[in-house]
Coordinates of C-alpha atoms and ligand atoms in Angstrom, one line a residue:
M121 CA 0.0 0.0 0.0
L122 CA 1.3 3.4 -1.0
V123 CA 0.9 6.3 1.5
L124 CA 1.6 10.0 0.9
G125 CA 2.8 11.8 4.0
I126 CA 2.4 15.5 4.6
E127 CA 4.2 17.3 7.5
T128 CA 3.5 21.0 8.1
S129 CA 3.4 21.4 11.9
C130 CA 6.1 24.0 12.3
D131 CA 8.6 25.5 9.9
E132 CA 9.4 22.6 7.6
T133 CA 7.2 21.4 4.8
G134 CA 7.9 17.7 4.3
I135 CA 6.3 15.4 1.7
A136 CA 7.0 11.6 1.3
L137 CA 5.8 8.5 -0.4
Y138 CA 6.1 5.3 1.7
D139 CA 5.2 1.8 0.3
T140 CA 4.4 -0.9 2.9
R141 CA 6.3 -3.4 0.7
R142 CA 9.2 -1.3 -0.8
R143 CA 9.5 1.1 2.2
L144 CA 10.5 4.8 1.6
L145 CA 10.3 5.6 -2.1
G146 CA 11.0 9.3 -2.1
H147 CA 10.7 12.4 -0.1
A148 CA 11.2 16.2 -0.3
L149 CA 11.7 18.9 2.3
Y150 CA 11.5 22.7 2.3
S151 CA 12.9 24.4 5.4
Q152 CA 11.6 27.9 6.1
V153 CA 14.5 28.6 8.4
D154 CA 16.0 31.4 6.3
M155 CA 12.7 33.2 6.4
H156 CA 12.3 33.1 10.2
R157 CA 16.0 33.8 11.0
D158 CA 15.6 37.6 11.0
Y159 CA 12.9 37.3 13.7
G160 CA 15.0 35.0 15.9
G161 CA 12.2 32.4 15.9
V162 CA 9.3 30.9 14.0
V163 CA 6.6 33.5 13.0
P164 CA 3.4 31.4 12.9
E165 CA 1.5 33.4 10.3
L166 CA 4.5 33.5 7.9
A167 CA 4.9 29.7 8.5
S168 CA 1.3 29.0 7.5
R169 CA 1.5 31.1 4.4
D170 CA 4.7 29.5 3.2
H171 CA 3.3 26.0 3.8
I172 CA 0.4 26.9 1.4
R173 CA 3.0 27.8 -1.3
R174 CA 5.0 24.7 -0.8
V175 CA 2.8 21.7 -0.2
L176 CA 1.5 21.0 -3.7
P177 CA 4.7 21.7 -5.6
L178 CA 6.5 19.4 -3.3
V179 CA 3.9 16.6 -3.7
A180 CA 4.3 17.1 -7.5
Q181 CA 8.1 16.9 -7.1
V182 CA 7.9 13.6 -5.1
L183 CA 5.4 12.0 -7.5
E184 CA 7.7 12.9 -10.4
Q185 CA 10.9 11.8 -8.7
T186 CA 9.3 8.4 -7.9
N187 CA 7.5 8.1 -11.2
I188 CA 4.2 7.5 -9.4
S189 CA 0.9 9.1 -10.3
L190 CA -1.6 10.5 -7.7
E191 CA -4.1 7.9 -8.8
A192 CA -1.8 5.1 -7.5
I193 CA -1.8 6.4 -3.9
D194 CA -3.8 4.3 -1.4
A195 CA -4.0 6.7 1.5
I196 CA -2.9 10.2 2.7
A197 CA -1.2 10.7 6.1
Y198 CA -0.9 14.2 7.5
T199 CA 0.3 15.7 10.8
Q200 CA -2.9 16.5 12.7
G201 CA -0.9 17.9 15.7
P202 CA 0.6 19.0 18.0
G203 CA 2.1 22.2 16.4
L204 CA 1.2 25.7 15.2
A205 CA -2.5 25.8 14.5
G206 CA -2.3 27.7 11.2
A207 CA 0.6 25.6 9.9
L208 CA -1.3 22.4 10.8
L209 CA -4.4 23.6 9.0
T210 CA -2.5 23.9 5.8
G211 CA -1.4 20.3 5.7
A212 CA -4.7 19.1 7.1
S213 CA -6.8 20.9 4.5
I214 CA -4.6 19.9 1.5
G215 CA -4.3 16.3 2.8
N216 CA -8.1 16.0 3.3
A217 CA -8.9 17.6 -0.1
L218 CA -6.6 15.2 -1.9
A219 CA -8.1 12.2 -0.1
F220 CA -11.6 13.5 -0.7
A221 CA -11.0 14.1 -4.4
R222 CA -9.5 10.6 -4.8
N223 CA -12.0 8.9 -2.3
I224 CA -9.1 7.3 -0.4
P225 CA -8.6 7.1 3.4
V226 CA -6.9 9.9 5.3
L227 CA -4.8 9.1 8.4
N228 CA -4.4 11.7 11.2
I229 CA -0.9 11.5 12.5
H230 CA 0.6 12.6 15.8
H231 CA 3.8 14.5 15.1
L232 CA 5.7 12.9 18.0
E233 CA 4.6 9.4 16.9
G234 CA 6.3 10.2 13.6
H235 CA 9.5 11.2 15.4
L236 CA 9.3 8.0 17.7
L237 CA 8.9 5.7 14.7
S238 CA 11.5 7.5 12.5
P239 CA 14.4 5.0 13.3
L240 CA 12.2 2.4 11.6
L241 CA 13.1 4.1 8.3
S242 CA 16.7 2.9 8.8
D243 CA 18.4 -0.5 8.5
P244 CA 18.8 -2.2 11.0
A245 CA 15.6 -1.0 12.5
P246 CA 14.6 -1.6 16.2
D247 CA 11.8 -4.1 17.1
F248 CA 9.0 -3.4 19.6
P249 CA 9.2 -2.8 22.5
F250 CA 11.9 -0.1 23.1
V251 CA 12.6 2.9 25.1
A252 CA 12.5 6.2 23.2
L253 CA 14.2 9.4 24.0
L254 CA 12.4 12.1 22.2
V255 CA 14.4 15.3 22.2
S256 CA 13.2 18.1 19.9
G257 CA 12.7 21.9 20.0
G258 CA 9.3 21.5 21.8
H259 CA 9.6 18.2 23.7
T260 CA 11.9 16.2 25.9
Q261 CA 10.3 12.9 26.9
L262 CA 11.2 9.3 27.7
M263 CA 8.7 6.8 26.4
H264 CA 8.1 3.1 26.7
V265 CA 7.0 2.2 23.2
K266 CA 5.2 -1.2 23.3
G267 CA 3.9 -1.1 19.7
I268 CA 2.2 1.2 17.3
G269 CA -0.1 3.5 19.3
Q270 CA 1.0 2.0 22.6
Y271 CA 3.1 4.7 24.3
K272 CA 3.6 5.1 28.0
L273 CA 5.3 8.3 29.2
L274 CA 8.1 7.5 31.6
G275 CA 9.3 11.1 32.2
E276 CA 9.5 14.5 30.6
T277 CA 10.8 18.0 31.1
V278 CA 9.2 20.1 33.7
D279 CA 10.1 23.3 31.9
D280 CA 12.1 24.0 28.7
A281 CA 12.6 21.3 26.1
A282 CA 16.3 20.3 25.4
G283 CA 16.2 21.9 21.9
E284 CA 14.7 25.0 23.2
A285 CA 17.5 25.3 25.8
F286 CA 20.1 24.8 23.1
D287 CA 18.4 27.4 20.9
K288 CA 18.2 30.0 23.8
T289 CA 21.7 29.4 24.9
A290 CA 23.0 29.7 21.3
K291 CA 21.2 33.0 21.0
L292 CA 23.0 34.3 24.2
L293 CA 26.3 33.2 22.6
G294 CA 25.5 35.4 19.6
L295 CA 24.6 32.5 17.2
D296 CA 21.9 32.5 14.6
Y297 CA 18.5 30.8 14.9
P298 CA 18.0 27.8 15.2
G299 CA 21.2 27.6 17.2
G300 CA 21.3 24.0 18.4
K301 CA 23.5 22.8 15.6
L302 CA 25.6 26.0 15.6
L303 CA 26.2 25.7 19.3
A304 CA 27.3 22.1 18.8
D305 CA 29.7 23.1 16.1
L306 CA 31.2 25.9 18.3
A307 CA 31.5 23.4 21.2
T308 CA 33.8 21.2 19.0
Q309 CA 36.5 24.0 19.5
G310 CA 35.9 24.1 23.3
Q311 CA 38.5 23.2 26.0
P312 CA 37.1 20.4 28.1
G313 CA 36.9 21.2 31.9
R314 CA 37.4 25.0 31.7
F315 CA 33.8 25.7 32.8
R316 CA 31.3 23.4 34.5
L317 CA 27.6 24.0 34.4
P318 CA 25.0 22.3 36.7
R319 CA 23.3 19.0 35.6
P320 CA 19.7 19.7 36.7
M321 CA 17.7 16.8 38.3
L322 CA 20.5 14.4 37.5
N323 CA 19.9 12.7 40.8
S324 CA 16.2 13.2 41.1
N325 CA 14.5 9.9 41.7
D326 CA 12.5 10.1 38.5
L327 CA 12.8 10.3 34.8
N328 CA 12.0 14.0 34.5
F329 CA 14.2 16.7 33.2
S330 CA 14.6 20.5 33.8
F331 CA 16.6 22.7 31.5
S332 CA 15.6 26.3 32.3
G333 CA 17.9 26.6 35.3
L334 CA 20.8 25.4 33.2
K335 CA 20.0 28.0 30.6
T336 CA 20.0 30.7 33.3
A337 CA 23.4 29.4 34.6
A338 CA 24.8 29.6 31.1
A339 CA 23.4 33.1 30.7
L340 CA 25.2 34.2 34.0
L341 CA 28.4 32.7 32.8
I342 CA 28.1 34.4 29.4
N343 CA 27.4 37.8 31.0
K344 CA 30.4 37.4 33.4
H345 CA 32.7 37.0 30.4
K346 CA 30.9 39.4 28.1
Q347 CA 33.6 42.0 28.1
K348 CA 36.4 39.7 27.0
A349 CA 34.4 36.9 25.4
S350 CA 36.9 35.6 22.9
T351 CA 35.7 32.9 20.5
Q352 CA 37.6 30.5 22.7
T353 CA 35.6 31.5 25.8
R354 CA 32.4 31.2 23.9
A355 CA 33.4 27.8 22.6
D356 CA 34.3 26.7 26.1
I357 CA 30.9 27.8 27.4
A358 CA 29.1 26.0 24.5
L359 CA 31.0 22.8 25.4
A360 CA 30.2 23.1 29.1
F361 CA 26.5 23.6 28.2
E362 CA 26.4 20.7 25.7
D363 CA 28.2 18.5 28.2
A364 CA 25.6 19.3 31.0
V365 CA 22.6 18.6 28.8
T366 CA 23.9 15.4 27.2
D367 CA 25.0 14.0 30.6
V368 CA 21.5 14.4 31.9
L369 CA 19.9 12.9 28.8
V370 CA 22.3 9.9 28.9
K371 CA 21.9 9.2 32.6
K372 CA 18.1 9.3 32.5
S373 CA 17.9 7.2 29.3
I374 CA 20.1 4.5 31.0
T375 CA 17.9 4.6 34.1
A376 CA 14.8 4.2 31.9
L377 CA 16.4 1.2 30.3
K378 CA 17.1 -0.3 33.7
I379 CA 13.6 0.3 35.0
T380 CA 11.9 -1.2 31.9
R381 CA 14.5 -3.9 31.4
L382 CA 14.4 -3.2 27.7
Q383 CA 17.4 -3.8 25.5
Q384 CA 16.8 -1.2 22.8
L385 CA 17.0 2.6 23.0
V386 CA 15.7 4.8 20.2
V387 CA 16.8 8.5 20.1
A388 CA 14.5 10.8 18.0
G389 CA 13.9 14.4 17.4
G390 CA 16.2 17.3 16.3
V391 CA 18.6 17.1 19.3
G392 CA 19.0 13.4 18.4
A393 CA 21.3 14.8 15.6
N394 CA 23.8 16.0 18.3
S395 CA 27.0 14.1 17.9
R396 CA 28.2 14.4 21.5
L397 CA 24.8 12.8 22.7
R398 CA 25.3 10.0 20.1
Q399 CA 28.9 9.4 21.2
K400 CA 28.1 9.4 24.9
L401 CA 25.3 7.0 24.5
Q402 CA 27.3 4.6 22.4
H403 CA 30.1 4.8 24.9
H404 CA 28.0 4.2 28.0
L405 CA 26.0 1.4 26.4
A406 CA 29.0 -0.4 24.8
G407 CA 29.3 -3.9 26.2
T408 CA 25.9 -3.9 27.9
G409 CA 24.0 -5.7 25.2
I410 CA 21.7 -2.7 24.8
V411 CA 21.5 -1.4 21.3
V412 CA 20.9 2.3 20.5
F413 CA 19.2 3.4 17.3
F414 CA 19.4 6.8 15.8
P415 CA 17.3 8.0 12.8
E416 CA 19.4 9.1 9.7
L417 CA 20.4 12.7 10.3
E418 CA 17.9 14.0 7.7
F419 CA 15.1 12.2 9.6
C420 CA 16.0 13.5 13.1
T421 CA 14.5 17.0 12.4
D422 CA 10.9 17.4 11.0
N423 CA 10.3 15.6 7.7
G424 CA 7.5 14.0 5.7
A425 CA 9.0 10.5 5.7
M426 CA 8.3 9.9 9.3
I427 CA 4.6 10.9 8.8
A428 CA 4.2 8.7 5.7
L429 CA 5.8 5.8 7.7
A430 CA 3.5 6.3 10.7
G431 CA 0.5 6.4 8.4
A432 CA 1.6 3.2 6.6
L433 CA 2.1 1.4 9.9
R434 CA -1.3 2.5 11.2
L435 CA -2.9 1.4 7.9
Q436 CA -1.3 -2.0 8.2
Q437 CA -2.6 -2.4 11.7
L438 CA -6.2 -1.9 10.7
N439 CA -8.3 -5.0 10.1
E440 CA -10.3 -3.4 7.3
K441 CA -9.6 -0.6 5.0
P442 CA -10.9 2.7 6.5
P443 CA -13.5 4.7 4.6
G444 CA -12.5 7.6 2.3
S445 CA -12.3 11.2 3.7
D446 CA -15.7 12.9 4.0
G447 CA -14.0 16.2 3.6
S448 CA -14.3 17.4 7.2
F449 CA -11.3 17.6 9.6
T450 CA -9.9 19.1 12.8
I451 CA -6.4 19.8 13.9
K452 CA -5.0 19.5 17.5
A453 CA -2.5 22.2 18.3
R454 CA -2.1 20.5 21.7
W455 CA -2.2 16.8 21.8
N456 CA -0.9 14.3 24.3
L457 CA 0.8 11.3 22.8
E458 CA -0.6 9.0 25.5
D459 CA -4.1 9.9 24.4
L460 CA -3.6 8.1 21.1
Ligands
KG4_86 O1 12.5 17.8 15.9 P1 12.8 19.2 15.4 O2 13.2 19.4 14.0 O3 11.6 20.1 15.6 C1 10.6 20.0 16.6 O4 9.6 19.2 16.4 O5 10.8 20.7 17.6 O6 13.9 19.7 16.4 C2 14.5 21.0 16.3 C3 15.4 21.2 17.4 C4 15.9 22.7 17.5 O7 15.8 23.1 18.8 C5 17.4 22.6 17.1 O8 18.2 23.6 17.6 C6 17.8 21.2 17.6 O9 16.6 20.4 17.3 N1 19.0 20.6 17.0 C7 20.1 20.4 17.6 C8 21.0 19.8 16.7 N2 20.4 19.8 15.5 C9 19.1 20.3 15.7 N3 20.4 20.5 18.9 C10 21.7 20.1 19.3 N4 22.6 19.6 18.5 C11 22.3 19.5 17.1 N5 23.3 19.0 16.3
ZN87 ZN1 9.4 17.7 15.3

């Protein structure tokens, strides 16, 4: 079965075609990051308007690139939430209109379910059940994933998401938006051990996280050195920050694996692209028998492939083919993954 995936929850328009037999056939992505950079963050109205411009040309591009016609598609999967309401409405209305016109089923996908399942796009892929560390710009959660649609929240951030902390600290270091990757690049020049920042909730007896205090500690350190902040000092602070965040993410992930006694860890979401996080997890899990899975770098951040995949897996799970779209739809700007 051939599923067209549409992702428009934030500032990336992602389109993909996934076949339940042949797997990912093709995908295309347009990032609005250059447009939002001047504002230091995503401007929701600009994001919605841009998605309107991009969705159909990207669909045409993916169909052409895969040599598949719209008539051959069996179902449409689109991100129903969570995300920016106007941006979600774009994908929802185009997805439903296409499904209505073709009289094929439409699948409403949870954006975080897409992230959680994204390592299944790679080879080797994890088997259910596994622990998932979901680290994006908006979320930081540890999940026990038992199967498609069976997600148990083990812990989450009580304030800022890890990606948000990366972006805010990057901004304080004078880096462009979104700064997570730029901060990580700067940190590669840092001297280990020159500064040490706190590891919030490292020893709390739960699987929750907190990053807003760490961001404040980084802000104080940056201010203290402001007058003579050489590139080296900024790099040293970036490294101290990255080290603190990744230490907490690693320790809590390992605790989650111990508690659940699961042997597989999946890391998903934009911060999952962070090399230091990847290296530390590989290092700490070496020789334990636990295997860690990362999505391909291009599927860590928002994309259409993970939405098409989630739609295809959902479709396969159904006993009978769902009815075609009746043309009506809703979006869910806020949506708890456990409510699926
Ligand atoms: O999953 P994603 O594309 O969007 C959301 O659904 O939020 O994640 C974006 C986040 C941003 O905060 C970005 O700065 C962060 O992921 N990010 C990184 C890296 N690459 C992206 N953070 C740290 N290191 C990276 N290499
Ligand atoms: Zn995302």
